[in-house]
PDB file of C-alpha atoms in Angstrom:
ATOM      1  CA  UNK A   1       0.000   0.000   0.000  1.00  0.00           C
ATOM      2  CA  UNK A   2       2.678   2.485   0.734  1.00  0.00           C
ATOM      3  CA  UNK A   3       4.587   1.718  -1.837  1.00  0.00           C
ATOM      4  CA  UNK A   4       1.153   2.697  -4.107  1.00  0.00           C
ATOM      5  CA  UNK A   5       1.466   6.403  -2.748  1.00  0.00           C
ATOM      6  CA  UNK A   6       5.272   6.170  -3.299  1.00  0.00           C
ATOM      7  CA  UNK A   7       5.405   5.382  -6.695  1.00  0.00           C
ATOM      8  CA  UNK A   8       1.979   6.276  -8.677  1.00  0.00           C
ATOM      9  CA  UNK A   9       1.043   4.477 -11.874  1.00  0.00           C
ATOM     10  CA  UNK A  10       2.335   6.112 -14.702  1.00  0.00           C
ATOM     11  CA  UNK A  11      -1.253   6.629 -15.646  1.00  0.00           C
ATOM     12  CA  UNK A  12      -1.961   8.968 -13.246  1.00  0.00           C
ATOM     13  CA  UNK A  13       1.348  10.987 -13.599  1.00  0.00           C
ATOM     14  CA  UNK A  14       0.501  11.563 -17.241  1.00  0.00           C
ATOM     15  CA  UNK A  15      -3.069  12.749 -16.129  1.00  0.00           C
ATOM     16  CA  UNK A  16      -1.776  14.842 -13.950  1.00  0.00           C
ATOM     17  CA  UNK A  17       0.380  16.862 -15.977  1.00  0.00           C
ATOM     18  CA  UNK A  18      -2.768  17.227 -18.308  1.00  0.00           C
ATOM     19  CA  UNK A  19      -3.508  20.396 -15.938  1.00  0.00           C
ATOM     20  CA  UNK A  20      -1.270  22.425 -17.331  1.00  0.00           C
ATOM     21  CA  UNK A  21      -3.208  22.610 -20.543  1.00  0.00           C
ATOM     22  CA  UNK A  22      -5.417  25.266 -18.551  1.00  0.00           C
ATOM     23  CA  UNK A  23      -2.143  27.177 -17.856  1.00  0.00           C
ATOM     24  CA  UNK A  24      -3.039  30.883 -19.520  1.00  0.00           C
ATOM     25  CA  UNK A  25       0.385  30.976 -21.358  1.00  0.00           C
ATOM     26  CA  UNK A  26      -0.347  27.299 -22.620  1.00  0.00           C
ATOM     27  CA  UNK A  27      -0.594  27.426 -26.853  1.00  0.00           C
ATOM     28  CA  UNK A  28      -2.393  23.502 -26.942  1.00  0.00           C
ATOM     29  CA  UNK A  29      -6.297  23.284 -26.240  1.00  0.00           C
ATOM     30  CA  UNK A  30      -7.027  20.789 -23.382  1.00  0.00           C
ATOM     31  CA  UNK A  31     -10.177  20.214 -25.662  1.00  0.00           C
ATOM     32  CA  UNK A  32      -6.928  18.440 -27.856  1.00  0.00           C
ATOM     33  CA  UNK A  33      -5.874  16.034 -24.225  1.00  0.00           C
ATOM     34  CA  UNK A  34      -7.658  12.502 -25.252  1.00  0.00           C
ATOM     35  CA  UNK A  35      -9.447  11.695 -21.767  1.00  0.00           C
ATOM     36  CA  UNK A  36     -11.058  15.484 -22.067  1.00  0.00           C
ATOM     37  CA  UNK A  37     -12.164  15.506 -26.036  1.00  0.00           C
ATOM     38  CA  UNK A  38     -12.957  11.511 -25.362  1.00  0.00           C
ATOM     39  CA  UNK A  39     -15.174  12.494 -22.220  1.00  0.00           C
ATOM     40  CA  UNK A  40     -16.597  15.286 -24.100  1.00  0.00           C
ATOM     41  CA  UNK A  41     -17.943  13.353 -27.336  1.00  0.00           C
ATOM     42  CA  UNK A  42     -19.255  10.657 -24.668  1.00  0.00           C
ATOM     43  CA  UNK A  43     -21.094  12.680 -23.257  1.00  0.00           C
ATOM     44  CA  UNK A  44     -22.252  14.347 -26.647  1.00  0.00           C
ATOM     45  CA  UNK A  45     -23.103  11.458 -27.794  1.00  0.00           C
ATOM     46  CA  UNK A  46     -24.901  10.020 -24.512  1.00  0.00           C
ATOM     47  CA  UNK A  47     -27.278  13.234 -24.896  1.00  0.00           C
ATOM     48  CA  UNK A  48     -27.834  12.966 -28.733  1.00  0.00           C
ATOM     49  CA  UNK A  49     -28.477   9.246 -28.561  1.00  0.00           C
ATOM     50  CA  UNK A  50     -31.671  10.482 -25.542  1.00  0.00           C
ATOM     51  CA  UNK A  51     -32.488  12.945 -28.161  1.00  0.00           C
ATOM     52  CA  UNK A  52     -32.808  10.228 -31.275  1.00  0.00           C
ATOM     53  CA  UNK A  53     -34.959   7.733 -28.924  1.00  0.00           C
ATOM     54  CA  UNK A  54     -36.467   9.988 -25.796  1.00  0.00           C
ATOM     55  CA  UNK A  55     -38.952   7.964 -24.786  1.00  0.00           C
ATOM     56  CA  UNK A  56     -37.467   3.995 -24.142  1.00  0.00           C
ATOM     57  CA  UNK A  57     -33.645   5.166 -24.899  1.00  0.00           C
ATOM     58  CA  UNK A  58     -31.585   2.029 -26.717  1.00  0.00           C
ATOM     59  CA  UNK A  59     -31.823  -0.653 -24.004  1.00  0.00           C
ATOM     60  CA  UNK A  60     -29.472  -0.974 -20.688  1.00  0.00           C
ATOM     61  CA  UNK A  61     -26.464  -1.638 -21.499  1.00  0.00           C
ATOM     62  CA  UNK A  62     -26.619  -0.405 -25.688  1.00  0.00           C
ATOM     63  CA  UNK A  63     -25.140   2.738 -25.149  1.00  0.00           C
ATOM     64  CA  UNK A  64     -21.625   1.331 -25.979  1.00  0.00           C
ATOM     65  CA  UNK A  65     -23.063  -0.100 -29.119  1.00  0.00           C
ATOM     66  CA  UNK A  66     -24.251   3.267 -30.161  1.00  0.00           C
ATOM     67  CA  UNK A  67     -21.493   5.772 -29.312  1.00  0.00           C
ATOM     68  CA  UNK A  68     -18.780   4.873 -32.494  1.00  0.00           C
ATOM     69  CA  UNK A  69     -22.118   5.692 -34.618  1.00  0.00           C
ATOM     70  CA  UNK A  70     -22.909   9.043 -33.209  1.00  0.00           C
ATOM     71  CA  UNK A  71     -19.178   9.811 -32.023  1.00  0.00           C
ATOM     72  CA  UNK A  72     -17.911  10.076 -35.773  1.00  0.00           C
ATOM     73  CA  UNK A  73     -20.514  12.471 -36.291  1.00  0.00           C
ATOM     74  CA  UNK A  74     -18.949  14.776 -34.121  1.00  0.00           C
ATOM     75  CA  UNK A  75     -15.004  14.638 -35.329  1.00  0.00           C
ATOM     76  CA  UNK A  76     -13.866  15.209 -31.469  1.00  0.00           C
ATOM     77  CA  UNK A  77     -12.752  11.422 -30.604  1.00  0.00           C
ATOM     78  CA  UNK A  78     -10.904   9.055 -32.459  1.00  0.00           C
ATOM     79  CA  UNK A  79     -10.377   6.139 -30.667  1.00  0.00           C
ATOM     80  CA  UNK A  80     -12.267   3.106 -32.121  1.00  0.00           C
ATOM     81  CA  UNK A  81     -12.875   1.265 -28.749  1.00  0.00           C
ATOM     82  CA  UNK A  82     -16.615   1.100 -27.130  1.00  0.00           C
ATOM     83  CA  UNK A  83     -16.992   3.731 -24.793  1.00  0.00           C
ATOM     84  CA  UNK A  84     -18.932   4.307 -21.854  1.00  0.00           C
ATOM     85  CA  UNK A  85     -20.803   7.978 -21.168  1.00  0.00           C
ATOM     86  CA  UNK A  86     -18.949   8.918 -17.963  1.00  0.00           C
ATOM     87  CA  UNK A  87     -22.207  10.490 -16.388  1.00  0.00           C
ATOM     88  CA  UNK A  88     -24.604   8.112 -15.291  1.00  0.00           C
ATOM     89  CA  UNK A  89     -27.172  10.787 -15.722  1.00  0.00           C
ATOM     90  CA  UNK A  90     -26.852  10.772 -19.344  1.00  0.00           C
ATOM     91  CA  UNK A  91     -26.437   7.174 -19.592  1.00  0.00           C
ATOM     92  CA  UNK A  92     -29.682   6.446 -18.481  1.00  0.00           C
ATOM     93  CA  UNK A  93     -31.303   8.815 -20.322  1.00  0.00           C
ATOM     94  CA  UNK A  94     -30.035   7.447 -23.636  1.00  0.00           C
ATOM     95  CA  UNK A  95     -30.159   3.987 -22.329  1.00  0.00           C
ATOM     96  CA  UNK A  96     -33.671   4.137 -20.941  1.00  0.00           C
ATOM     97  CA  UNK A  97     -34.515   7.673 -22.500  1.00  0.00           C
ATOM     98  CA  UNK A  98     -37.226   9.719 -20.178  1.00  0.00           C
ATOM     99  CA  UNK A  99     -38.952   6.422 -18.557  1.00  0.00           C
ATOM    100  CA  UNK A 100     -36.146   5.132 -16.854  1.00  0.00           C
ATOM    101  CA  UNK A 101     -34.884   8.641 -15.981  1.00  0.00           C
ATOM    102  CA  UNK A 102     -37.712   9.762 -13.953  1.00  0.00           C
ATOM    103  CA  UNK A 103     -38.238   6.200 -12.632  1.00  0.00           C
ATOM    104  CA  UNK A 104     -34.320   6.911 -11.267  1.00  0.00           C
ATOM    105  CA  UNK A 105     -35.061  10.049 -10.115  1.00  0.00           C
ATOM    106  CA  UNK A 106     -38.070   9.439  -8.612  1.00  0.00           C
ATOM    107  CA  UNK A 107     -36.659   6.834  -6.216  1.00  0.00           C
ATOM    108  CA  UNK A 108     -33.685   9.457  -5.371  1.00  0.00           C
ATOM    109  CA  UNK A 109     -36.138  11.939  -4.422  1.00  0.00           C
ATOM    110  CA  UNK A 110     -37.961   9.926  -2.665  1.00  0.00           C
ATOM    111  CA  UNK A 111     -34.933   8.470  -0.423  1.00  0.00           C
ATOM    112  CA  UNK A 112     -33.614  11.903  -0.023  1.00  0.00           C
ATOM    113  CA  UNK A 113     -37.199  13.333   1.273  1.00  0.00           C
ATOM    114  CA  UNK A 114     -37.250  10.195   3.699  1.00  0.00           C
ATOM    115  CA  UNK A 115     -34.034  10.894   5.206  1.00  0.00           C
ATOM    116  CA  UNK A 116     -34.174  14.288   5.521  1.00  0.00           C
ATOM    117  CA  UNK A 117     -37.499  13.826   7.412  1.00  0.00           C
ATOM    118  CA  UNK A 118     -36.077  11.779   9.393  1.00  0.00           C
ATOM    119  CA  UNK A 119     -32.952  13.893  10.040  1.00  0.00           C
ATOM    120  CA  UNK A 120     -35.789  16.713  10.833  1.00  0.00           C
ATOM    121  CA  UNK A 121     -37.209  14.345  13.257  1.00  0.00           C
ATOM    122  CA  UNK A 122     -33.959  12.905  15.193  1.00  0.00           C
ATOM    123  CA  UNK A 123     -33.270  17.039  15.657  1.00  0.00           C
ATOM    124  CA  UNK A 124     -36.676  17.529  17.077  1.00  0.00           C
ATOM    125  CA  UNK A 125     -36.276  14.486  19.825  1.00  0.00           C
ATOM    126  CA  UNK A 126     -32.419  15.844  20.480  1.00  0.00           C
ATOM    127  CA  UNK A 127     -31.211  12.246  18.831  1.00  0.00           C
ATOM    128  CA  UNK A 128     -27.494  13.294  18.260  1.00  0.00           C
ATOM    129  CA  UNK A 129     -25.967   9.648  17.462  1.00  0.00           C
ATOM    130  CA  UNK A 130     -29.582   9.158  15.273  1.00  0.00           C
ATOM    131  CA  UNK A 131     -29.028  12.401  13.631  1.00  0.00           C
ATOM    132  CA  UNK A 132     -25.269  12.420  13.182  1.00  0.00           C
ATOM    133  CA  UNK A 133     -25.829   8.768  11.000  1.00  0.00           C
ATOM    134  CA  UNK A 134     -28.653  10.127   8.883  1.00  0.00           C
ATOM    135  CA  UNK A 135     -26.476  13.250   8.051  1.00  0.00           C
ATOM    136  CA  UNK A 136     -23.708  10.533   7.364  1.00  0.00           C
ATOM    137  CA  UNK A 137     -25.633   8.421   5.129  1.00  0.00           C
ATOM    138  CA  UNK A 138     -26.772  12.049   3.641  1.00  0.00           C
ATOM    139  CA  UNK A 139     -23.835  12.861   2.740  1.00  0.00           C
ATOM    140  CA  UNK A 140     -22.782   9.630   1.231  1.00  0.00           C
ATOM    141  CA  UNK A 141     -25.453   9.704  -1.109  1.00  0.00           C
ATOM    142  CA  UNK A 142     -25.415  13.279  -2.278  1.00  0.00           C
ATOM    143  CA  UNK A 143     -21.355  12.362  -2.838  1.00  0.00           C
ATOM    144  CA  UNK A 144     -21.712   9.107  -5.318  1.00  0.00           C
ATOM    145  CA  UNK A 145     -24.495  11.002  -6.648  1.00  0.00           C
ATOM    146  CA  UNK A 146     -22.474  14.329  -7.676  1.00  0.00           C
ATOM    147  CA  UNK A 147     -19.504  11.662  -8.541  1.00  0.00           C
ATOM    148  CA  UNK A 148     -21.610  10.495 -11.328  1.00  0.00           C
ATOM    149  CA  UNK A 149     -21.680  13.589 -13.220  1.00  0.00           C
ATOM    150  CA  UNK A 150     -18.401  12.868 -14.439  1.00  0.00           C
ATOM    151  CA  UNK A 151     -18.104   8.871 -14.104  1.00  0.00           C
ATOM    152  CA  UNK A 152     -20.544   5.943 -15.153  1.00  0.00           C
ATOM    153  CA  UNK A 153     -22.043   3.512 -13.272  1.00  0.00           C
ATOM    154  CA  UNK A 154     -18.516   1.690 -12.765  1.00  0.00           C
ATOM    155  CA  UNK A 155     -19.780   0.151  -9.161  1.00  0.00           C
ATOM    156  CA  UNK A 156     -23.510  -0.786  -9.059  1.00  0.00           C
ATOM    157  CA  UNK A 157     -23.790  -3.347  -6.899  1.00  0.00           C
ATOM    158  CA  UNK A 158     -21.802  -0.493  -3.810  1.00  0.00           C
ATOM    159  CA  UNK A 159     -24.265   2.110  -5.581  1.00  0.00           C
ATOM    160  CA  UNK A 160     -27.488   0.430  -4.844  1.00  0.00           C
ATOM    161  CA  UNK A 161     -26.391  -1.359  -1.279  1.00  0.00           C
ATOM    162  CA  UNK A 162     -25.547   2.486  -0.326  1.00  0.00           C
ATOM    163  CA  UNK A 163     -29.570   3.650  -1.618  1.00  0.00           C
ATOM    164  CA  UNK A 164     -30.901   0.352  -0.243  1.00  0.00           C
ATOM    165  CA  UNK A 165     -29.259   1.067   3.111  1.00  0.00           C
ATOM    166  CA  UNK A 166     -30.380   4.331   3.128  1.00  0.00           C
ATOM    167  CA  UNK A 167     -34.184   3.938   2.242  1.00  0.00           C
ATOM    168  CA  UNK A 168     -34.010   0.615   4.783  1.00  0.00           C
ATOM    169  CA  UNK A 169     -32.837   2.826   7.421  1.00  0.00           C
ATOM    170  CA  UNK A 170     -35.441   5.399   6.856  1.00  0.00           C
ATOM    171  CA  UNK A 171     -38.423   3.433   6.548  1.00  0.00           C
ATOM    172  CA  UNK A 172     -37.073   1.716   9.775  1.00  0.00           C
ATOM    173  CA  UNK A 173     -36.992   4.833  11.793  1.00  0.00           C
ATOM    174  CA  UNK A 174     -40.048   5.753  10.526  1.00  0.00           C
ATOM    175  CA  UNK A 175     -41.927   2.587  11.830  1.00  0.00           C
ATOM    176  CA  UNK A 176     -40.255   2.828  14.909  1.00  0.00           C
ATOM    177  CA  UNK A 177     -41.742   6.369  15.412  1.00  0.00           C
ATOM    178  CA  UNK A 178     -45.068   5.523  14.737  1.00  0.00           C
ATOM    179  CA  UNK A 179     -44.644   2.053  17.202  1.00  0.00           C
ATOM    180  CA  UNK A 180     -44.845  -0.418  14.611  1.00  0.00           C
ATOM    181  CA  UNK A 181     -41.519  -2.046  15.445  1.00  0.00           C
ATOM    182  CA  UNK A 182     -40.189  -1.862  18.403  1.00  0.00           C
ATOM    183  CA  UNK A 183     -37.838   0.831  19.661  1.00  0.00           C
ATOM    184  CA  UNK A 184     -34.189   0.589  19.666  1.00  0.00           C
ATOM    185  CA  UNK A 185     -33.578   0.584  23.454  1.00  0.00           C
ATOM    186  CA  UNK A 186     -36.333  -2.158  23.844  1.00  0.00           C
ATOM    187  CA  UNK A 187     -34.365  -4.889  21.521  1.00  0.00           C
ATOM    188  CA  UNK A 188     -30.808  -3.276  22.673  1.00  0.00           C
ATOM    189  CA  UNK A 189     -32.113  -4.727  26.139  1.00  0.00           C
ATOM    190  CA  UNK A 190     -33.504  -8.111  24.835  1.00  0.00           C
ATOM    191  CA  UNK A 191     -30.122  -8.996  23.565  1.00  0.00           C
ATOM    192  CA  UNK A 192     -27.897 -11.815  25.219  1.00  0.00           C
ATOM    193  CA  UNK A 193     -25.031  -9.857  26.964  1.00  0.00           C
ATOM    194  CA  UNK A 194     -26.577  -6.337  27.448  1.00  0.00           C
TER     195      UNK A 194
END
């Protein structure tokens, strides 16, 4: 492990130096750096693919199919690999175009009203530990989901265990509250040990 922080991949050294392409007294465009023109005509592409099929998109998982189509359209990336859209948001809108979008969305929404109520609630009975894991899991969420802006849905299965977690723990709470499970310090005492 230390010897990853020592010596980074060669990779990431290259990327790095990619930064000073937004240097003022740089001549070269970092619209001209591969990952940036690459990650812009993926995500180009990703929104005129949702444009060509709104409704249904091209199927989960078709977008890669797609983007060499729609990419040499657009004359900004070269590279004759499949590519992925690097924003998840666009990938399931050209994937599953405006159904599977607001299908998405509306379970974010929903999870994020749920634990904020509950956030509101753990304030209002002066639950600090309650309230300090709800902002937690808050702030997990909101973080994978500004992440995917700018990457794909590279870890799906940690993605949804993170939402599932977080609309379990909700809906728990929210049972508890209105008695129909039973409170934390009642099955804290019921267990062996305690």
């Amino acid at each position: 492990l230390c010897t990853m922080l020592v010596i980074p991949q060669n990779n990431y050294v290259q990327r790095i130096f990619t930064l000073e392409y937004f240097s003022p007294d740089k001549k070269k465009s970092p619209i001209t750096e591969e990952s940036l023109s690459g990650r812009k005509s993926e995500m180009i592409s990703a929104a005129l693919i949702f444009l060509d099929n709104p409704i249904n998109g091209v199927g989960v998982g078709n977008y890669e199919r797609y983007y060499q189509e729609y990419a040499r359209k657009l004359y900004i990336d070269f590279r004759k690999e499949r590519r992925e859209a690097h924003c998840l948001y666009l990938e399931i809108l050209a994937e599953s175009g405006l159904v599977g979008f607001v299908s998405f969305t509306a379970i974010i929404l929903y999870m994020m009203h749920t634990l904020l109520r509950v956030r509101r609630s753990a304030i209002d009975k002066e639950d600090l530990e309650l309230e300090r894991s709800i902002t937690a899991l808050i702030l997990a969420v909101s973080g994978l989901l500004t992440g995917y802006i700018f990457l794909h849905h590279d870890w799906p299965r940690l993605s949804w265990l993170l939402i599932g977690i977080a609309c379990s723990t909700a809906s728990l709470i929210e049972a508890e509250d209105q008695g129909r499970v039973p409170v934390r310090s009642e099955v804290d005492r019921d267990l062996p040990g305690t």
